[in-house]
């Protein structure tokens, strides 16, 4: 009975149309496509962090003739929230938004035009050093999260291109 149930489940899974994103591992089509993406310099500290995170995830370092270019523009904002009774800010919100385009370098065709973003809340405490450290840590974490979202969308786009 268990064998029959297991085989029925496998048939149902095969019929759903799900396929592994990174089929073939590092030599698969999606992995090769991601490795063929060049990420030009992005302005500012947030740009440096996002570019490094993207390069790490794409495995694109050292590609001689990249097939694609990823153009990224960032909007990094820090806004005060939660005004306390003494008119000081008790909480901040850091927002990192990215507008990015995947461009085919051979034809200059834009294959993907999308956005990604992430937010973080920061408690404002009496130590200015602690607040600055929290703001920097938030930026580092947001850069990683935005890079993850961008790479996921890139992988989906490249998978559909084949």
Short mmCIF file of C-alpha atoms in Angstrom, two decimals, residues 69-131:
data_model
loop_
_atom_site.label_atom_id
_atom_site.label_comp_id
_atom_site.label_asym_id
_atom_site.label_seq_id
_atom_site.Cartn_x
_atom_site.Cartn_y
_atom_site.Cartn_z
CA UNK A 69 25.39 43.44 -18.23
CA UNK A 70 23.47 44.23 -15.07
CA UNK A 71 22.87 47.95 -14.63
CA UNK A 72 21.81 48.82 -11.06
CA UNK A 73 20.69 52.12 -9.55
CA UNK A 74 20.16 52.29 -5.80
CA UNK A 75 18.06 54.46 -3.53
CA UNK A 76 19.27 54.26 0.08
CA UNK A 77 17.11 56.17 2.57
CA UNK A 78 17.14 56.58 6.30
CA UNK A 79 14.07 58.15 7.87
CA UNK A 80 13.19 58.90 11.44
CA UNK A 81 10.11 57.34 12.99
CA UNK A 82 8.63 57.40 16.46
CA UNK A 83 9.12 60.85 17.95
CA UNK A 84 9.53 60.65 21.71
CA UNK A 85 8.09 63.08 24.28
CA UNK A 86 11.34 65.10 24.28
CA UNK A 87 11.09 65.58 20.46
CA UNK A 88 13.88 63.11 19.70
CA UNK A 89 13.61 60.24 17.27
CA UNK A 90 13.22 56.83 18.93
CA UNK A 91 13.27 54.65 15.83
CA UNK A 92 14.65 54.81 12.29
CA UNK A 93 13.81 52.93 9.14
CA UNK A 94 16.48 52.17 6.56
CA UNK A 95 15.20 51.42 3.07
CA UNK A 96 17.30 50.13 0.20
CA UNK A 97 15.67 49.98 -3.22
CA UNK A 98 17.30 48.83 -6.45
CA UNK A 99 16.16 49.40 -10.01
CA UNK A 100 18.04 47.05 -12.29
CA UNK A 101 18.17 46.07 -15.93
CA UNK A 102 19.67 42.96 -17.49
CA UNK A 103 21.07 43.92 -20.88
CA UNK A 104 22.21 41.55 -23.62
CA UNK A 105 25.61 43.02 -24.57
CA UNK A 106 25.47 41.70 -28.14
CA UNK A 107 22.19 43.40 -29.08
CA UNK A 108 21.75 45.99 -26.28
CA UNK A 109 18.30 44.49 -25.74
CA UNK A 110 16.90 44.88 -22.23
CA UNK A 111 15.89 41.39 -21.11
CA UNK A 112 14.72 42.38 -17.64
CA UNK A 113 13.72 45.69 -16.07
CA UNK A 114 12.73 45.25 -12.44
CA UNK A 115 13.06 46.50 -8.88
CA UNK A 116 14.00 44.93 -5.59
CA UNK A 117 13.99 46.34 -2.10
CA UNK A 118 14.28 45.68 1.58
CA UNK A 119 13.69 47.60 4.82
CA UNK A 120 15.10 47.44 8.32
CA UNK A 121 14.06 49.05 11.59
CA UNK A 122 16.68 50.55 13.89
CA UNK A 123 16.26 51.56 17.53
CA UNK A 124 17.79 54.93 18.33
CA UNK A 125 19.56 54.70 21.68
CA UNK A 126 21.53 57.23 23.71
CA UNK A 127 24.90 56.07 22.35
CA UNK A 128 25.59 57.75 19.02
CA UNK A 129 28.22 55.11 18.22
CA UNK A 130 25.68 52.32 18.73
CA UNK A 131 23.21 54.03 16.40
#
